[in-house]
mmCIF file of C-alpha atoms in Angstrom:
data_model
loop_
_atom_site.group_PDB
_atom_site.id
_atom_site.type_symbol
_atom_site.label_atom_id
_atom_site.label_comp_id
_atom_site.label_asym_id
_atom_site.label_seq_id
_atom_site.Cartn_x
_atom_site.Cartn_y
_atom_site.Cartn_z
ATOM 1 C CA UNK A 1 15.666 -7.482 -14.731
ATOM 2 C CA UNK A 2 16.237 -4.524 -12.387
ATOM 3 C CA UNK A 3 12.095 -3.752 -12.891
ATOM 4 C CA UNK A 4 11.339 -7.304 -11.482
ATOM 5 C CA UNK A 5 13.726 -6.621 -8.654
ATOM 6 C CA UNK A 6 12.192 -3.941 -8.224
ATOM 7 C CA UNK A 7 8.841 -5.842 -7.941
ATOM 8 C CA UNK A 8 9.684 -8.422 -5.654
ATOM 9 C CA UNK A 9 11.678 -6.539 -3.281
ATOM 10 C CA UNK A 10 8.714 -3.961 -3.270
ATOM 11 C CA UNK A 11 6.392 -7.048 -2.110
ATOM 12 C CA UNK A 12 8.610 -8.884 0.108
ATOM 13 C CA UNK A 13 11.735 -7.694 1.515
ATOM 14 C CA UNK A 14 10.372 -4.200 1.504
ATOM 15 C CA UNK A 15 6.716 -4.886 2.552
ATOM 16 C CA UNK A 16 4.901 -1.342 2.934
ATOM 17 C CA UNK A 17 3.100 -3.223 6.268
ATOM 18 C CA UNK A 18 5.296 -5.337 7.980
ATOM 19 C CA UNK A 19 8.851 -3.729 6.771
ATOM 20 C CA UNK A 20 8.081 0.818 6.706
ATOM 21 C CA UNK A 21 5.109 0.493 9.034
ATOM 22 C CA UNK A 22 2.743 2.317 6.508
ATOM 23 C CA UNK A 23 -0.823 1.823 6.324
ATOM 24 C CA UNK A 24 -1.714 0.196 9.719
ATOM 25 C CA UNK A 25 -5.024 2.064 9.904
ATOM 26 C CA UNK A 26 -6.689 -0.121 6.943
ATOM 27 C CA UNK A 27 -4.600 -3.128 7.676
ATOM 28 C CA UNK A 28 -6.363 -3.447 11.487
ATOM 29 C CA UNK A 29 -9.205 -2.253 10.273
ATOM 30 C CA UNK A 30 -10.364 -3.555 7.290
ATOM 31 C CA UNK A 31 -8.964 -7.363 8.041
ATOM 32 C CA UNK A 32 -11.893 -8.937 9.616
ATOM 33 C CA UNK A 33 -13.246 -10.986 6.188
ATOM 34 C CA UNK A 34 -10.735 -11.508 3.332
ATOM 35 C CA UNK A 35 -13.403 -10.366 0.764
ATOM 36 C CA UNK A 36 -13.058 -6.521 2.402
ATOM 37 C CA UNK A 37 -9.547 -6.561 2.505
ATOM 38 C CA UNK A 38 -9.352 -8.102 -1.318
ATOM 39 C CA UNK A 39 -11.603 -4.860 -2.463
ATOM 40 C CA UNK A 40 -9.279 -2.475 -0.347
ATOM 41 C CA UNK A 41 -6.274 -3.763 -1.773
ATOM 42 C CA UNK A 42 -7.842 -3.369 -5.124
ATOM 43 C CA UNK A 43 -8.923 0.299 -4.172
ATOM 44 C CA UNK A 44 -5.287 0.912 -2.840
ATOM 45 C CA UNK A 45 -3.484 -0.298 -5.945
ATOM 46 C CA UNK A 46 -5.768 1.505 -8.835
ATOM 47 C CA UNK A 47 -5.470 4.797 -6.126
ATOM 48 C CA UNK A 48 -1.672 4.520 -5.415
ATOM 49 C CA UNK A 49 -0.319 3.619 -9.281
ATOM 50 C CA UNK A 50 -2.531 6.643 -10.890
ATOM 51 C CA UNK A 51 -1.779 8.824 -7.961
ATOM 52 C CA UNK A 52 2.196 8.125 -7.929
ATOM 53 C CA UNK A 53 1.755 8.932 -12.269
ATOM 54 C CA UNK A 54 -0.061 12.512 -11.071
ATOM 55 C CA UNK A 55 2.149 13.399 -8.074
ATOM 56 C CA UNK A 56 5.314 12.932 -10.152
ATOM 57 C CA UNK A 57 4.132 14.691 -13.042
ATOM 58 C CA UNK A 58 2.992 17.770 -10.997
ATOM 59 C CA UNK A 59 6.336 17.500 -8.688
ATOM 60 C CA UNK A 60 8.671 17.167 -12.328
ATOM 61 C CA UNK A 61 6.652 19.859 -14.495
ATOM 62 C CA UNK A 62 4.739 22.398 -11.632
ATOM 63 C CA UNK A 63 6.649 22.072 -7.791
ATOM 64 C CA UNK A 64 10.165 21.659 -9.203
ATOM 65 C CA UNK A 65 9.742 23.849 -12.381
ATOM 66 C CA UNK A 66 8.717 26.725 -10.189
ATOM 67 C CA UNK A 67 10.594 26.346 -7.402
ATOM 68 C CA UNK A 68 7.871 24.951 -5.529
ATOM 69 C CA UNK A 69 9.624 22.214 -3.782
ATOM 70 C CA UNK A 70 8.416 22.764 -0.326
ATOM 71 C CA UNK A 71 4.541 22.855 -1.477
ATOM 72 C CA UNK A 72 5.111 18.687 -2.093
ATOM 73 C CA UNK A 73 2.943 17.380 0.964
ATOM 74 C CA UNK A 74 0.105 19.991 0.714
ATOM 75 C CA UNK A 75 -0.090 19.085 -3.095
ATOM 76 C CA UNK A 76 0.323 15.575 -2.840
ATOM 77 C CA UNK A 77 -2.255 15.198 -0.182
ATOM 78 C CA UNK A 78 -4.853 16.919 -2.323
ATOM 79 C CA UNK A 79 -4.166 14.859 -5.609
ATOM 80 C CA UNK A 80 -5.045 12.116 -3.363
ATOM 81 C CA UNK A 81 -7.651 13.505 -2.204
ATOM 82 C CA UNK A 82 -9.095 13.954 -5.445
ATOM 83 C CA UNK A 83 -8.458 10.417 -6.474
ATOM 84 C CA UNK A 84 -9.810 8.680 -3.756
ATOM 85 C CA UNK A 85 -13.536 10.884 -4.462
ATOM 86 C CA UNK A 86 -13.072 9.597 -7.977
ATOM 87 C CA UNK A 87 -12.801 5.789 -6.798
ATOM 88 C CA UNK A 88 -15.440 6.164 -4.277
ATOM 89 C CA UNK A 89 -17.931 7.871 -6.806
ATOM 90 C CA UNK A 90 -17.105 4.241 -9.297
ATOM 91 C CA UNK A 91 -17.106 1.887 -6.815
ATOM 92 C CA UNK A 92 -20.619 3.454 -5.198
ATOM 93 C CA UNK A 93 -21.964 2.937 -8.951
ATOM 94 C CA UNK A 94 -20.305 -0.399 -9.905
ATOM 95 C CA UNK A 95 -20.290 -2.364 -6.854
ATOM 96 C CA UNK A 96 -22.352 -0.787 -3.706
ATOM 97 C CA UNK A 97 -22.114 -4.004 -1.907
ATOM 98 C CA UNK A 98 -18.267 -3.325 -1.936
ATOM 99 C CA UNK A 99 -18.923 0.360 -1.190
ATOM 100 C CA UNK A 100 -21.083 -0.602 1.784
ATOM 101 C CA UNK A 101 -18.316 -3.400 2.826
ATOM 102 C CA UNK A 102 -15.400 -0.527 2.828
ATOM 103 C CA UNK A 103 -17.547 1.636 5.197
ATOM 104 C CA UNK A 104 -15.479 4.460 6.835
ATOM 105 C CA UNK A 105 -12.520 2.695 5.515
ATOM 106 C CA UNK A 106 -12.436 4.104 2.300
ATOM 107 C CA UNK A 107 -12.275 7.716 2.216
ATOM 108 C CA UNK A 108 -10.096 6.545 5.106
ATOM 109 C CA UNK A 109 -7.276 5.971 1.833
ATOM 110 C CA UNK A 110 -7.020 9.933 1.715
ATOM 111 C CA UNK A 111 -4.868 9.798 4.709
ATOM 112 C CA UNK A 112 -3.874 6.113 4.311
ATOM 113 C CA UNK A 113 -0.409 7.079 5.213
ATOM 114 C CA UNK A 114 1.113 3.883 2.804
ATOM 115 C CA UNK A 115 -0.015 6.288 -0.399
ATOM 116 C CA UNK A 116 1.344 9.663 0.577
ATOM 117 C CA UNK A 117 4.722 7.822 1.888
ATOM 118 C CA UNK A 118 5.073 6.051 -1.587
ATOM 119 C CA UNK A 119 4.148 9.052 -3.339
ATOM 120 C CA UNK A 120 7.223 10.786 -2.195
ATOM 121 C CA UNK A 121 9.608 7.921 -1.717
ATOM 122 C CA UNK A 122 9.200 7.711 -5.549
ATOM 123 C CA UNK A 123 10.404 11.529 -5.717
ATOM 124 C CA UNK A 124 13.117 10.935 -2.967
ATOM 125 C CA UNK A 125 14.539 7.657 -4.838
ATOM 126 C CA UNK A 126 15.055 10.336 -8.213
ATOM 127 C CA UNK A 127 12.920 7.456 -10.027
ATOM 128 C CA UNK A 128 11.901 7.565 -14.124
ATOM 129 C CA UNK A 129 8.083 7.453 -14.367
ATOM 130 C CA UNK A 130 7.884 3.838 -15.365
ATOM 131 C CA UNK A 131 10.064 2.690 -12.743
ATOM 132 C CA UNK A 132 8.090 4.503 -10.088
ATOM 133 C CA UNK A 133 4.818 2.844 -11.275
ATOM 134 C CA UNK A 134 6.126 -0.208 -11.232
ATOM 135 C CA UNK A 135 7.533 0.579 -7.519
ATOM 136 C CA UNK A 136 3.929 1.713 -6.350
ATOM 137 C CA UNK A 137 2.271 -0.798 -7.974
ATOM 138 C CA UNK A 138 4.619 -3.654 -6.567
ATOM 139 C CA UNK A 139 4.083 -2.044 -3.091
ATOM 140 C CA UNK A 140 0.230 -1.758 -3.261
ATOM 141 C CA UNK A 141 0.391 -5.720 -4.278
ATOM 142 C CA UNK A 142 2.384 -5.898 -1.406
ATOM 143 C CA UNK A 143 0.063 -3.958 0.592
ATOM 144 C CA UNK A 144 -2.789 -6.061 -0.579
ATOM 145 C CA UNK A 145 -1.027 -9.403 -0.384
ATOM 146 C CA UNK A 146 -0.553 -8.360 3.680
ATOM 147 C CA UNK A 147 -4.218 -7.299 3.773
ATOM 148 C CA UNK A 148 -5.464 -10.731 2.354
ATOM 149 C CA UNK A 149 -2.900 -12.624 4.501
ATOM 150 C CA UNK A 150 -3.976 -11.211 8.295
ATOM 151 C CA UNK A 151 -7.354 -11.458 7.014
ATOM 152 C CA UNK A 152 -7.949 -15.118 6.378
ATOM 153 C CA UNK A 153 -6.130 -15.743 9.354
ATOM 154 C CA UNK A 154 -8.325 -13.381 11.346
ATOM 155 C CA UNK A 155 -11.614 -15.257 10.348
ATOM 156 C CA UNK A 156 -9.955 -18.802 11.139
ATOM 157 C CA UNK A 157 -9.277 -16.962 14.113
ATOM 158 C CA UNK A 158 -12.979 -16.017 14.599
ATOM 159 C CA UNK A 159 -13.587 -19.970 14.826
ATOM 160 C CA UNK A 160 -11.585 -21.157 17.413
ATOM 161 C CA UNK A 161 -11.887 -20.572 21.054
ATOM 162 C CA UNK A 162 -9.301 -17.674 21.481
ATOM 163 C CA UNK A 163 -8.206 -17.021 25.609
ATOM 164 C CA UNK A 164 -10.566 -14.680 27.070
ATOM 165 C CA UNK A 165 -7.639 -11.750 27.472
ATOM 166 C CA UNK A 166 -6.293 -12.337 24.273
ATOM 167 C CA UNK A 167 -9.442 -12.113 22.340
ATOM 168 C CA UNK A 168 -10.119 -9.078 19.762
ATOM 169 C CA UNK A 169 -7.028 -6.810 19.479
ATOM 170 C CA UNK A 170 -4.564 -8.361 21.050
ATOM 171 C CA UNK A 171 -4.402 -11.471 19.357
ATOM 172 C CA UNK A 172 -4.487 -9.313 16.146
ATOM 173 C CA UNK A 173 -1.848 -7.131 17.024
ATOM 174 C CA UNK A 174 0.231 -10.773 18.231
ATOM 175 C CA UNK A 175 -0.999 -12.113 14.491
ATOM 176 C CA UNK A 176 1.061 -8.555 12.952
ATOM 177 C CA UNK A 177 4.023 -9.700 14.425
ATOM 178 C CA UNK A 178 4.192 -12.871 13.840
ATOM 179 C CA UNK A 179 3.400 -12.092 9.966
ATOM 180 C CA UNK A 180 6.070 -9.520 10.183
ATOM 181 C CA UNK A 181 8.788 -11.988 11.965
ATOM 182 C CA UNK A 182 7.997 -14.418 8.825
ATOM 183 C CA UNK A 183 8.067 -11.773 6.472
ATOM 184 C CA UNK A 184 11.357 -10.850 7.733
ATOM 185 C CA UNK A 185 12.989 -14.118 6.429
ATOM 186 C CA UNK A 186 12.627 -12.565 2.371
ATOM 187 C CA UNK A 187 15.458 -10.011 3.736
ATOM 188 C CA UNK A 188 18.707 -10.703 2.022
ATOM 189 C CA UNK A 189 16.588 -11.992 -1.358
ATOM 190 C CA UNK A 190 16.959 -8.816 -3.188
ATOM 191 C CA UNK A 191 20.895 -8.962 -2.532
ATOM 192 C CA UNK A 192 20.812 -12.341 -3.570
ATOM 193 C CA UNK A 193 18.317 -11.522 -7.061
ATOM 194 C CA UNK A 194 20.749 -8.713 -7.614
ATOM 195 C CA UNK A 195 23.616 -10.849 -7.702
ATOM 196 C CA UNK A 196 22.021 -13.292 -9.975
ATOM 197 C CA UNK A 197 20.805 -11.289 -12.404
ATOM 198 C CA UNK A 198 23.996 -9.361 -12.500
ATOM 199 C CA UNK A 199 22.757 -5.905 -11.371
ATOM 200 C CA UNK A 200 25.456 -6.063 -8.547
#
């Protein structure tokens, strides 16, 4: 029960978007057809769950075992690194239409600030391995539920006749916050879960 608190709270109370702020590069940026932001999410949860496996495994048996504690961004930004080559080298070969969709946007997930954040939230939160997998892979859901969300209203968006001064940006950044307002009414649900399954 605690895992599927866990998951839920990740995804709604505790949205990586609209609750920590993380990840507002791709989530402007890569919003404008929901098929795009579908394939990032997709990108950002295979990248963040195996890179939140290697970053704690390297923080558990090199940083900490060594005394290396203070080497945890530099490291974790590499691993990252790494993985995000490794998607973009499988995604060029299994679906280039995707690859070409993702543009800029993809080795733009190296410094997507949502997978470094989680990465080290799940150190910072003294998580077990499986419960920090489960964490980052309820928050990339999360991440990608958010994604698919502004972008199908962005393309009804593209079809009505939007104010002159409120066209492009703006009404995209007044769309966020609006999203983030309603996502605001899942706060208290995790207390509430708790409660219910006992874990309080």
């Amino acid at each position: 029960m605690e895992y599927l608190l866990i998951f839920i709270t990740a995804i709604f109370v505790n949205n990586v978007v609209f609750s920590q702020f993380l990840g507002i590069c791709p989530f402007f940026g890569v919003s404008k057809k929901i098929e795009t932001a579908a394939g990032m999410g997709a990108a950002v949860a295979f990248v963040l769950t195996i890179a939140t496996i290697v970053t704690y495994l390297v923080q558990i048996y090199v940083l900490d075992a060594n005394g290396l504690g203070y080497l945890q961004t530099i490291a974790f930004i590499l691993i990252i690194a790494a993985l995000v080559q490794m998607v973009e080298i499988i995604l060029k070969k299994v679906s280039p239409a995707l690859y070409q969709a993702l543009g800029v946007f993809l080795p733009l997930i190296t410094t997507n600030c949502c997978i470094l954040g989680v990465a080290i939230l799940v150190i910072q939160k003294q998580y077990d391995l499986l419960t920090g997998v489960i964490y980052a892979f309820s928050t990339a859901l999360g991440f990608a539920l958010a994604l698919i969300i502004f972008a199908g209203i962005r393309e009804q968006l593209s079809m009505v006749n939007v104010p002159k001064g409120m066209q492009g940006m703006s009404i995209a950044l007044v769309t966020a916050g609006l999203l983030a307002m309603a996502f605001m009414g899942f706060s208290g649900v995790d207390g509430g879960l708790a409660v219910l399954f006992g874990l309080k």
